[in-house]
Amino acid sequence: MRRRIYWLLPDLASARRTMDDLLLARISEPNIHFVAREGSDMTGLHTANVLQTSDVIRAAQAGLVIGGSVGAVLGVLAAIFFPIFGDSPQWGMVAVLAIVGAGFGAWASSMIGISTPSSRLKRFEPAIEQGQILLMVDVPRSRVEEIEERLQALHPEAHFEGVEPNIPAFP
């Protein structure tokens, strides 16, 4: 189980030094993510990807549930009122339409979610727009305190912004 630690860094030089210190602390690069305002030079930093900066995962999950539910309801109606063979309900249509509805719902919702900024990062938007850089580092639960103390000692210019108890499995 990993925890996500948030830090706000004042500038690019501080972010690069912090990245180096995290690598020396044996935090692998795929677990270090930086977010800066549009057009910032992020050379030498592992920038956050679309899964970390948008609500695509949350939207896809919601679309999966809603689409599956709507598909199941339509499947029940189709099975009862529009049987394919004979006059008895075709209950297999419920499963088929629920799966199709879930797939379509997840796809359609993810297309919307990919263009929506992450609700987890909303509170950092003003600081990022002012030129600060957000660091998100995913560490094992047992190392959270160690990494917090290390960053605080080595980077007094950085601001600790909290720990997220449950990070998503994919981003």
GROMACS .gro file of N, CA and C in nm:
model
  513
    1MET      N    1   0.085  -0.118   0.000
    1MET     CA    2   0.000   0.000   0.000
    1MET      C    3   0.090   0.123   0.000
    2ARG      N    4   0.062   0.214  -0.089
    2ARG     CA    5   0.139   0.337  -0.101
    2ARG      C    6   0.056   0.457  -0.056
    3ARG      N    7   0.127   0.559  -0.017
    3ARG     CA    8   0.065   0.687   0.019
    3ARG      C    9   0.126   0.793  -0.073
    4ARG      N   10   0.046   0.892  -0.106
    4ARG     CA   11   0.095   1.002  -0.191
    4ARG      C   12   0.120   1.123  -0.103
    5ILE      N   13   0.243   1.175  -0.110
    5ILE     CA   14   0.282   1.293  -0.034
    5ILE      C   15   0.285   1.411  -0.131
    6TYR      N   16   0.228   1.522  -0.089
    6TYR     CA   17   0.225   1.644  -0.171
    6TYR      C   18   0.319   1.749  -0.113
    7TRP      N   19   0.398   1.812  -0.200
    7TRP     CA   20   0.485   1.923  -0.162
    7TRP      C   21   0.474   2.031  -0.269
    8LEU      N   22   0.478   2.156  -0.226
    8LEU     CA   23   0.486   2.267  -0.320
    8LEU      C   24   0.628   2.322  -0.316
    9LEU      N   25   0.688   2.332  -0.433
    9LEU     CA   26   0.826   2.380  -0.447
    9LEU      C   27   0.823   2.515  -0.516
   10PRO      N   28   0.910   2.607  -0.474
   10PRO     CA   29   0.902   2.743  -0.526
   10PRO      C   30   0.945   2.761  -0.671
   11ASP      N   31   1.039   2.678  -0.719
   11ASP     CA   32   1.090   2.699  -0.855
   11ASP      C   33   1.147   2.571  -0.914
   12LEU      N   34   1.191   2.581  -1.037
   12LEU     CA   35   1.242   2.466  -1.110
   12LEU      C   36   1.372   2.413  -1.049
   13ALA      N   37   1.461   2.500  -1.006
   13ALA     CA   38   1.587   2.457  -0.947
   13ALA      C   39   1.562   2.374  -0.821
   14SER      N   40   1.472   2.419  -0.739
   14SER     CA   41   1.435   2.345  -0.618
   14SER      C   42   1.374   2.210  -0.654
   15ALA      N   43   1.292   2.207  -0.757
   15ALA     CA   44   1.230   2.082  -0.800
   15ALA      C   45   1.335   1.982  -0.849
   16ARG      N   46   1.433   2.030  -0.922
   16ARG     CA   47   1.539   1.940  -0.971
   16ARG      C   48   1.622   1.885  -0.856
   17ARG      N   49   1.655   1.970  -0.758
   17ARG     CA   50   1.730   1.923  -0.640
   17ARG      C   51   1.647   1.820  -0.561
   18THR      N   52   1.519   1.846  -0.550
   18THR     CA   53   1.431   1.754  -0.477
   18THR      C   54   1.423   1.621  -0.549
   19MET      N   55   1.414   1.623  -0.681
   19MET     CA   56   1.412   1.499  -0.759
   19MET      C   57   1.538   1.419  -0.734
   20ASP      N   58   1.653   1.485  -0.736
   20ASP     CA   59   1.780   1.416  -0.710
   20ASP      C   60   1.783   1.356  -0.570
   21ASP      N   61   1.735   1.429  -0.471
   21ASP     CA   62   1.735   1.380  -0.333
   21ASP      C   63   1.641   1.260  -0.317
   22LEU      N   64   1.529   1.263  -0.387
   22LEU     CA   65   1.437   1.149  -0.379
   22LEU      C   66   1.497   1.026  -0.447
   23LEU      N   67   1.568   1.046  -0.557
   23LEU     CA   68   1.634   0.933  -0.622
   23LEU      C   69   1.743   0.875  -0.532
   24LEU      N   70   1.817   0.962  -0.462
   24LEU     CA   71   1.919   0.915  -0.367
   24LEU      C   72   1.857   0.841  -0.249
   25ALA      N   73   1.733   0.873  -0.216
   25ALA     CA   74   1.661   0.806  -0.108
   25ALA      C   75   1.596   0.675  -0.158
   26ARG      N   76   1.630   0.637  -0.281
   26ARG     CA   77   1.580   0.513  -0.342
   26ARG      C   78   1.429   0.514  -0.367
   27ILE      N   79   1.378   0.629  -0.405
   27ILE     CA   80   1.242   0.639  -0.455
   27ILE      C   81   1.255   0.635  -0.607
   28SER      N   82   1.192   0.538  -0.670
   28SER     CA   83   1.208   0.522  -0.815
   28SER      C   84   1.136   0.635  -0.891
   29GLU      N   85   1.191   0.666  -1.006
   29GLU     CA   86   1.138   0.777  -1.086
   29GLU      C   87   0.990   0.765  -1.121
   30PRO      N   88   0.938   0.645  -1.150
   30PRO     CA   89   0.794   0.637  -1.181
   30PRO      C   90   0.704   0.674  -1.063
   31ASN      N   91   0.759   0.683  -0.943
   31ASN     CA   92   0.680   0.720  -0.825
   31ASN      C   93   0.693   0.867  -0.788
   32ILE      N   94   0.763   0.943  -0.871
   32ILE     CA   95   0.783   1.086  -0.849
   32ILE      C   96   0.715   1.161  -0.963
   33HIS      N   97   0.625   1.254  -0.928
   33HIS     CA   98   0.548   1.324  -1.032
   33HIS      C   99   0.549   1.474  -1.003
   34PHE      N  100   0.577   1.553  -1.105
   34PHE     CA  101   0.576   1.698  -1.092
   34PHE      C  102   0.468   1.758  -1.181
   35VAL      N  103   0.403   1.862  -1.128
   35VAL     CA  104   0.301   1.935  -1.204
   35VAL      C  105   0.338   2.082  -1.199
   36ALA      N  106   0.344   2.146  -1.316
   36ALA     CA  107   0.372   2.289  -1.324
   36ALA      C  108   0.273   2.351  -1.421
   37ARG      N  109   0.272   2.484  -1.426
   37ARG     CA  110   0.178   2.550  -1.518
   37ARG      C  111   0.216   2.521  -1.663
   38GLU      N  112   0.119   2.539  -1.750
   38GLU     CA  113   0.138   2.514  -1.893
   38GLU      C  114   0.259   2.591  -1.945
   39GLY      N  115   0.338   2.524  -2.027
   39GLY     CA  116   0.450   2.589  -2.091
   39GLY      C  117   0.577   2.594  -2.009
   40SER      N  118   0.577   2.541  -1.888
   40SER     CA  119   0.697   2.541  -1.804
   40SER      C  120   0.798   2.440  -1.856
   41ASP      N  121   0.925   2.474  -1.844
   41ASP     CA  122   1.032   2.384  -1.883
   41ASP      C  123   1.049   2.279  -1.773
   42MET      N  124   1.017   2.155  -1.803
   42MET     CA  125   1.023   2.047  -1.704
   42MET      C  126   1.139   1.951  -1.733
   43THR      N  127   1.241   2.000  -1.800
   43THR     CA  128   1.356   1.916  -1.835
   43THR      C  129   1.420   1.861  -1.708
   44GLY      N  130   1.442   1.732  -1.708
   44GLY     CA  131   1.506   1.667  -1.594
   44GLY      C  132   1.410   1.624  -1.485
   45LEU      N  133   1.281   1.650  -1.504
   45LEU     CA  134   1.182   1.612  -1.404
   45LEU      C  135   1.086   1.508  -1.464
   46HIS      N  136   1.035   1.423  -1.379
   46HIS     CA  137   0.935   1.325  -1.423
   46HIS      C  138   0.798   1.390  -1.408
   47THR      N  139   0.744   1.434  -1.520
   47THR     CA  140   0.617   1.507  -1.514
   47THR      C  141   0.500   1.410  -1.495
   48ALA      N  142   0.398   1.460  -1.430
   48ALA     CA  143   0.277   1.381  -1.407
   48ALA      C  144   0.207   1.359  -1.541
   49ASN      N  145   0.149   1.243  -1.558
   49ASN     CA  146   0.079   1.214  -1.683
   49ASN      C  147  -0.069   1.246  -1.671
   50VAL      N  148  -0.142   1.219  -1.777
   50VAL     CA  149  -0.284   1.254  -1.783
   50VAL      C  150  -0.366   1.178  -1.678
   51LEU      N  151  -0.323   1.059  -1.640
   51LEU     CA  152  -0.395   0.984  -1.537
   51LEU      C  153  -0.385   1.052  -1.400
   52GLN      N  154  -0.277   1.125  -1.377
   52GLN     CA  155  -0.257   1.193  -1.249
   52GLN      C  156  -0.310   1.335  -1.248
   53THR      N  157  -0.325   1.395  -1.363
   53THR     CA  158  -0.368   1.535  -1.367
   53THR      C  159  -0.512   1.554  -1.413
   54SER      N  160  -0.581   1.445  -1.445
   54SER     CA  161  -0.721   1.457  -1.487
   54SER      C  162  -0.807   1.361  -1.404
   55ASP      N  163  -0.937   1.371  -1.422
   55ASP     CA  164  -1.031   1.284  -1.352
   55ASP      C  165  -1.074   1.165  -1.438
   56VAL      N  166  -0.989   1.117  -1.525
   56VAL     CA  167  -1.026   1.011  -1.619
   56VAL      C  168  -1.062   0.881  -1.547
   57ILE      N  169  -0.990   0.844  -1.443
   57ILE     CA  170  -1.017   0.719  -1.372
   57ILE      C  171  -1.151   0.727  -1.301
   58ARG      N  172  -1.173   0.834  -1.226
   58ARG     CA  173  -1.299   0.851  -1.153
   58ARG      C  174  -1.418   0.856  -1.249
   59ALA      N  175  -1.401   0.925  -1.361
   59ALA     CA  176  -1.509   0.934  -1.459
   59ALA      C  177  -1.538   0.799  -1.523
   60ALA      N  178  -1.434   0.724  -1.555
   60ALA     CA  179  -1.454   0.591  -1.615
   60ALA      C  180  -1.526   0.498  -1.517
   61GLN      N  181  -1.491   0.504  -1.390
   61GLN     CA  182  -1.558   0.421  -1.290
   61GLN      C  183  -1.707   0.456  -1.281
   62ALA      N  184  -1.736   0.585  -1.277
   62ALA     CA  185  -1.876   0.628  -1.270
   62ALA      C  186  -1.951   0.586  -1.396
   63GLY      N  187  -1.890   0.602  -1.513
   63GLY     CA  188  -1.952   0.562  -1.638
   63GLY      C  189  -1.976   0.412  -1.645
   64LEU      N  190  -1.886   0.334  -1.590
   64LEU     CA  191  -1.901   0.189  -1.587
   64LEU      C  192  -2.025   0.150  -1.507
   65VAL      N  193  -2.041   0.210  -1.390
   65VAL     CA  194  -2.155   0.178  -1.305
   65VAL      C  195  -2.286   0.226  -1.366
   66ILE      N  196  -2.288   0.351  -1.409
   66ILE     CA  197  -2.411   0.407  -1.465
   66ILE      C  198  -2.448   0.337  -1.596
   67GLY      N  199  -2.351   0.317  -1.684
   67GLY     CA  200  -2.377   0.250  -1.811
   67GLY      C  201  -2.424   0.107  -1.792
   68GLY      N  202  -2.361   0.036  -1.697
   68GLY     CA  203  -2.403  -0.101  -1.669
   68GLY      C  204  -2.544  -0.107  -1.614
   69SER      N  205  -2.578  -0.012  -1.527
   69SER     CA  206  -2.714  -0.008  -1.470
   69SER      C  207  -2.818   0.023  -1.576
   70VAL      N  208  -2.791   0.123  -1.658
   70VAL     CA  209  -2.885   0.159  -1.765
   70VAL      C  210  -2.898   0.043  -1.864
   71GLY      N  211  -2.786  -0.021  -1.897
   71GLY     CA  212  -2.791  -0.136  -1.987
   71GLY      C  213  -2.872  -0.251  -1.930
   72ALA      N  214  -2.858  -0.275  -1.800
   72ALA     CA  215  -2.935  -0.383  -1.737
   72ALA      C  216  -3.085  -0.352  -1.738
   73VAL      N  217  -3.121  -0.228  -1.711
   73VAL     CA  218  -3.263  -0.190  -1.714
   73VAL      C  219  -3.318  -0.204  -1.856
   74LEU      N  220  -3.243  -0.156  -1.953
   74LEU     CA  221  -3.287  -0.171  -2.093
   74LEU      C  222  -3.293  -0.318  -2.132
   75GLY      N  223  -3.201  -0.398  -2.079
   75GLY     CA  224  -3.202  -0.541  -2.107
   75GLY      C  225  -3.326  -0.609  -2.052
   76VAL      N  226  -3.367  -0.571  -1.931
   76VAL     CA  227  -3.490  -0.627  -1.873
   76VAL      C  228  -3.610  -0.589  -1.958
   77LEU      N  229  -3.618  -0.462  -1.996
   77LEU     CA  230  -3.730  -0.418  -2.079
   77LEU      C  231  -3.731  -0.490  -2.214
   78ALA      N  232  -3.613  -0.502  -2.275
   78ALA     CA  233  -3.605  -0.569  -2.405
   78ALA      C  234  -3.638  -0.717  -2.392
   79ALA      N  235  -3.591  -0.781  -2.283
   79ALA     CA  236  -3.617  -0.923  -2.263
   79ALA      C  237  -3.766  -0.951  -2.246
   80ILE      N  238  -3.834  -0.862  -2.174
   80ILE     CA  239  -3.976  -0.884  -2.147
   80ILE      C  240  -4.065  -0.845  -2.266
   81PHE      N  241  -4.041  -0.726  -2.322
   81PHE     CA  242  -4.131  -0.674  -2.425
   81PHE      C  243  -4.091  -0.704  -2.569
   82PHE      N  244  -3.966  -0.741  -2.593
   82PHE     CA  245  -3.921  -0.767  -2.729
   82PHE      C  246  -3.841  -0.898  -2.737
   83PRO      N  247  -3.902  -1.010  -2.701
   83PRO     CA  248  -3.828  -1.137  -2.709
   83PRO      C  249  -3.792  -1.170  -2.854
   84ILE      N  250  -3.672  -1.225  -2.872
   84ILE     CA  251  -3.624  -1.256  -3.006
   84ILE      C  252  -3.688  -1.385  -3.058
   85PHE      N  253  -3.692  -1.488  -2.974
   85PHE     CA  254  -3.748  -1.617  -3.013
   85PHE      C  255  -3.867  -1.649  -2.923
   86GLY      N  256  -3.981  -1.672  -2.978
   86GLY     CA  257  -4.098  -1.712  -2.903
   86GLY      C  258  -4.156  -1.598  -2.819
   87ASP      N  259  -4.239  -1.638  -2.722
   87ASP     CA  260  -4.306  -1.539  -2.637
   87ASP      C  261  -4.245  -1.526  -2.498
   88SER      N  262  -4.152  -1.612  -2.463
   88SER     CA  263  -4.092  -1.605  -2.328
   88SER      C  264  -3.978  -1.504  -2.325
   89PRO      N  265  -3.956  -1.442  -2.209
   89PRO     CA  266  -3.849  -1.341  -2.198
   89PRO      C  267  -3.712  -1.403  -2.226
   90GLN      N  268  -3.627  -1.325  -2.288
   90GLN     CA  269  -3.491  -1.366  -2.321
   90GLN      C  270  -3.394  -1.301  -2.221
   91TRP      N  271  -3.371  -1.366  -2.107
   91TRP     CA  272  -3.294  -1.306  -1.998
   91TRP      C  273  -3.146  -1.286  -2.032
   92GLY      N  274  -3.099  -1.354  -2.132
   92GLY     CA  275  -2.961  -1.333  -2.174
   92GLY      C  276  -2.936  -1.191  -2.225
   93MET      N  277  -3.042  -1.129  -2.274
   93MET     CA  278  -3.030  -0.991  -2.323
   93MET      C  279  -2.992  -0.895  -2.210
   94VAL      N  280  -3.034  -0.926  -2.088
   94VAL     CA  281  -3.002  -0.840  -1.974
   94VAL      C  282  -2.850  -0.834  -1.957
   95ALA      N  283  -2.786  -0.950  -1.956
   95ALA     CA  284  -2.641  -0.954  -1.938
   95ALA      C  285  -2.568  -0.887  -2.054
   96VAL      N  286  -2.612  -0.916  -2.175
   96VAL     CA  287  -2.547  -0.858  -2.293
   96VAL      C  288  -2.558  -0.706  -2.292
   97LEU      N  289  -2.679  -0.654  -2.270
   97LEU     CA  290  -2.695  -0.509  -2.270
   97LEU      C  291  -2.629  -0.442  -2.150
   98ALA      N  292  -2.621  -0.511  -2.037
   98ALA     CA  293  -2.549  -0.455  -1.921
   98ALA      C  294  -2.400  -0.442  -1.952
   99ILE      N  295  -2.343  -0.544  -2.014
   99ILE     CA  296  -2.200  -0.538  -2.049
   99ILE      C  297  -2.174  -0.432  -2.155
  100VAL      N  298  -2.258  -0.427  -2.257
  100VAL     CA  299  -2.242  -0.324  -2.360
  100VAL      C  300  -2.260  -0.184  -2.300
  101GLY      N  301  -2.360  -0.168  -2.215
  101GLY     CA  302  -2.383  -0.038  -2.149
  101GLY      C  303  -2.267   0.002  -2.061
  102ALA      N  304  -2.209  -0.094  -1.986
  102ALA     CA  305  -2.095  -0.065  -1.900
  102ALA      C  306  -1.974  -0.022  -1.983
  103GLY      N  307  -1.950  -0.094  -2.090
  103GLY     CA  308  -1.836  -0.058  -2.178
  103GLY      C  309  -1.854   0.079  -2.240
  104PHE      N  310  -1.973   0.105  -2.294
  104PHE     CA  311  -1.999   0.235  -2.355
  104PHE      C  312  -1.994   0.346  -2.251
  105GLY      N  313  -2.051   0.322  -2.134
  105GLY     CA  314  -2.051   0.423  -2.028
  105GLY      C  315  -1.910   0.458  -1.983
  106ALA      N  316  -1.826   0.355  -1.965
  106ALA     CA  317  -1.687   0.378  -1.924
  106ALA      C  318  -1.612   0.456  -2.031
  107TRP      N  319  -1.630   0.418  -2.156
  107TRP     CA  320  -1.561   0.488  -2.266
  107TRP      C  321  -1.606   0.633  -2.277
  108ALA      N  322  -1.737   0.656  -2.280
  108ALA     CA  323  -1.789   0.792  -2.295
  108ALA      C  324  -1.749   0.880  -2.177
  109SER      N  325  -1.760   0.828  -2.058
  109SER     CA  326  -1.725   0.907  -1.939
  109SER      C  327  -1.576   0.937  -1.933
  110SER      N  328  -1.494   0.841  -1.976
  110SER     CA  329  -1.349   0.866  -1.973
  110SER      C  330  -1.310   0.974  -2.074
  111MET      N  331  -1.383   0.985  -2.185
  111MET     CA  332  -1.356   1.092  -2.280
  111MET      C  333  -1.386   1.229  -2.218
  112ILE      N  334  -1.485   1.234  -2.134
  112ILE     CA  335  -1.516   1.359  -2.064
  112ILE      C  336  -1.415   1.381  -1.952
  113GLY      N  337  -1.385   1.277  -1.876
  113GLY     CA  338  -1.295   1.288  -1.762
  113GLY      C  339  -1.153   1.326  -1.798
  114ILE      N  340  -1.109   1.287  -1.918
  114ILE     CA  341  -0.971   1.317  -1.958
  114ILE      C  342  -0.951   1.467  -1.979
  115SER      N  343  -1.058   1.538  -2.006
  115SER     CA  344  -1.047   1.683  -2.027
  115SER      C  345  -1.082   1.762  -1.900
  116THR      N  346  -1.113   1.692  -1.791
  116THR     CA  347  -1.148   1.758  -1.666
  116THR      C  348  -1.029   1.755  -1.571
  117PRO      N  349  -0.986   1.869  -1.520
  117PRO     CA  350  -0.874   1.868  -1.425
  117PRO      C  351  -0.908   1.784  -1.302
  118SER      N  352  -0.806   1.723  -1.245
  118SER     CA  353  -0.824   1.636  -1.129
  118SER      C  354  -0.882   1.712  -1.011
  119SER      N  355  -0.986   1.656  -0.952
  119SER     CA  356  -1.046   1.717  -0.833
  119SER      C  357  -0.950   1.709  -0.715
  120ARG      N  358  -0.857   1.613  -0.716
  120ARG     CA  359  -0.758   1.600  -0.610
  120ARG      C  360  -0.656   1.715  -0.614
  121LEU      N  361  -0.636   1.772  -0.731
  121LEU     CA  362  -0.534   1.877  -0.746
  121LEU      C  363  -0.593   2.018  -0.749
  122LYS      N  364  -0.726   2.030  -0.736
  122LYS     CA  365  -0.792   2.163  -0.741
  122LYS      C  366  -0.730   2.260  -0.642
  123ARG      N  367  -0.703   2.215  -0.521
  123ARG     CA  368  -0.653   2.306  -0.417
  123ARG      C  369  -0.514   2.362  -0.448
  124PHE      N  370  -0.442   2.299  -0.542
  124PHE     CA  371  -0.307   2.344  -0.576
  124PHE      C  372  -0.304   2.437  -0.697
  125GLU      N  373  -0.415   2.453  -0.767
  125GLU     CA  374  -0.418   2.532  -0.890
  125GLU      C  375  -0.368   2.676  -0.873
  126PRO      N  376  -0.410   2.750  -0.768
  126PRO     CA  377  -0.359   2.887  -0.754
  126PRO      C  378  -0.207   2.892  -0.738
  127ALA      N  379  -0.151   2.802  -0.661
  127ALA     CA  380  -0.005   2.800  -0.641
  127ALA      C  381   0.067   2.764  -0.770
  128ILE      N  382   0.014   2.668  -0.844
  128ILE     CA  383   0.076   2.628  -0.970
  128ILE      C  384   0.070   2.743  -1.070
  129GLU      N  385  -0.043   2.815  -1.076
  129GLU     CA  386  -0.054   2.929  -1.167
  129GLU      C  387   0.041   3.042  -1.131
  130GLN      N  388   0.080   3.051  -1.004
  130GLN     CA  389   0.176   3.153  -0.960
  130GLN      C  390   0.320   3.112  -0.989
  131GLY      N  391   0.341   2.992  -1.043
  131GLY     CA  392   0.475   2.949  -1.081
  131GLY      C  393   0.536   2.843  -0.990
  132GLN      N  394   0.466   2.804  -0.885
  132GLN     CA  395   0.519   2.698  -0.800
  132GLN      C  396   0.503   2.563  -0.870
  133ILE      N  397   0.577   2.466  -0.822
  133ILE     CA  398   0.573   2.332  -0.881
  133ILE      C  399   0.523   2.235  -0.775
  134LEU      N  400   0.425   2.155  -0.813
  134LEU     CA  401   0.369   2.055  -0.722
  134LEU      C  402   0.445   1.925  -0.740
  135LEU      N  403   0.488   1.869  -0.628
  135LEU     CA  404   0.552   1.738  -0.626
  135LEU      C  405   0.456   1.639  -0.562
  136MET      N  406   0.431   1.530  -0.633
  136MET     CA  407   0.354   1.418  -0.578
  136MET      C  408   0.448   1.299  -0.577
  137VAL      N  409   0.474   1.246  -0.459
  137VAL     CA  410   0.563   1.130  -0.449
  137VAL      C  411   0.488   1.017  -0.381
  138ASP      N  412   0.489   0.901  -0.446
  138ASP     CA  413   0.420   0.783  -0.395
  138ASP      C  414   0.522   0.694  -0.324
  139VAL      N  415   0.503   0.675  -0.194
  139VAL     CA  416   0.598   0.597  -0.115
  139VAL      C  417   0.523   0.490  -0.036
  140PRO      N  418   0.593   0.382  -0.002
  140PRO     CA  419   0.531   0.282   0.085
  140PRO      C  420   0.491   0.347   0.218
  141ARG      N  421   0.384   0.298   0.275
  141ARG     CA  422   0.332   0.354   0.400
  141ARG      C  423   0.440   0.360   0.507
  142SER      N  424   0.528   0.262   0.511
  142SER     CA  425   0.632   0.257   0.614
  142SER      C  426   0.739   0.365   0.598
  143ARG      N  427   0.747   0.429   0.481
  143ARG     CA  428   0.852   0.529   0.457
  143ARG      C  429   0.800   0.673   0.453
  144VAL      N  430   0.672   0.693   0.480
  144VAL     CA  431   0.615   0.827   0.470
  144VAL      C  432   0.688   0.924   0.562
  145GLU      N  433   0.701   0.892   0.688
  145GLU     CA  434   0.767   0.982   0.784
  145GLU      C  435   0.911   1.008   0.745
  146GLU      N  436   0.982   0.904   0.705
  146GLU     CA  437   1.123   0.918   0.666
  146GLU      C  438   1.139   1.017   0.550
  147ILE      N  439   1.056   1.004   0.448
  147ILE     CA  440   1.066   1.092   0.331
  147ILE      C  441   1.024   1.234   0.367
  148GLU      N  442   0.919   1.248   0.447
  148GLU     CA  443   0.877   1.382   0.491
  148GLU      C  444   0.991   1.452   0.564
  149GLU      N  445   1.053   1.382   0.660
  149GLU     CA  446   1.163   1.441   0.738
  149GLU      C  447   1.282   1.474   0.650
  150ARG      N  448   1.313   1.386   0.556
  150ARG     CA  449   1.426   1.409   0.466
  150ARG      C  450   1.403   1.535   0.381
  151LEU      N  451   1.284   1.545   0.323
  151LEU     CA  452   1.255   1.662   0.239
  151LEU      C  453   1.251   1.791   0.321
  152GLN      N  454   1.197   1.783   0.441
  152GLN     CA  455   1.192   1.902   0.526
  152GLN      C  456   1.332   1.948   0.565
  153ALA      N  457   1.420   1.854   0.593
  153ALA     CA  458   1.557   1.888   0.632
  153ALA      C  459   1.638   1.943   0.514
  154LEU      N  460   1.623   1.882   0.398
  154LEU     CA  461   1.704   1.921   0.282
  154LEU      C  462   1.645   2.037   0.202
  155HIS      N  463   1.514   2.059   0.216
  155HIS     CA  464   1.448   2.162   0.136
  155HIS      C  465   1.354   2.247   0.222
  156PRO      N  466   1.411   2.334   0.302
  156PRO     CA  467   1.326   2.419   0.386
  156PRO      C  468   1.240   2.516   0.305
  157GLU      N  469   1.275   2.539   0.180
  157GLU     CA  470   1.197   2.628   0.094
  157GLU      C  471   1.067   2.563   0.047
  158ALA      N  472   1.060   2.431   0.058
  158ALA     CA  473   0.940   2.358   0.014
  158ALA      C  474   0.833   2.360   0.123
  159HIS      N  475   0.708   2.349   0.080
  159HIS     CA  476   0.596   2.349   0.173
  159HIS      C  477   0.527   2.213   0.168
  160PHE      N  478   0.521   2.146   0.281
  160PHE     CA  479   0.451   2.019   0.292
  160PHE      C  480   0.302   2.046   0.283
  161GLU      N  481   0.232   1.972   0.196
  161GLU     CA  482   0.090   1.996   0.172
  161GLU      C  483   0.001   1.879   0.211
  162GLY      N  484   0.059   1.776   0.271
  162GLY     CA  485  -0.023   1.667   0.321
  162GLY      C  486   0.003   1.534   0.255
  163VAL      N  487  -0.066   1.433   0.310
  163VAL     CA  488  -0.054   1.295   0.262
  163VAL      C  489  -0.192   1.247   0.223
  164GLU      N  490  -0.201   1.188   0.108
  164GLU     CA  491  -0.328   1.130   0.064
  164GLU      C  492  -0.329   0.983   0.109
  165PRO      N  493  -0.428   0.944   0.188
  165PRO     CA  494  -0.426   0.810   0.244
  165PRO      C  495  -0.440   0.698   0.142
  166ASN      N  496  -0.514   0.720   0.038
  166ASN     CA  497  -0.536   0.615  -0.062
  166ASN      C  498  -0.508   0.672  -0.200
  167ILE      N  499  -0.401   0.624  -0.262
  167ILE     CA  500  -0.375   0.668  -0.398
  167ILE      C  501  -0.439   0.571  -0.494
  168PRO      N  502  -0.481   0.617  -0.610
  168PRO     CA  503  -0.541   0.527  -0.708
  168PRO      C  504  -0.439   0.421  -0.754
  169ALA      N  505  -0.486   0.307  -0.790
  169ALA     CA  506  -0.399   0.197  -0.830
  169ALA      C  507  -0.323   0.229  -0.959
  170PHE      N  508  -0.387   0.296  -1.054
  170PHE     CA  509  -0.321   0.320  -1.183
  170PHE      C  510  -0.235   0.444  -1.185
  171PRO      N  511  -0.284   0.561  -1.148
  171PRO     CA  512  -0.196   0.675  -1.159
  171PRO      C  513  -0.111   0.681  -1.039
   0.00000   0.00000   0.00000
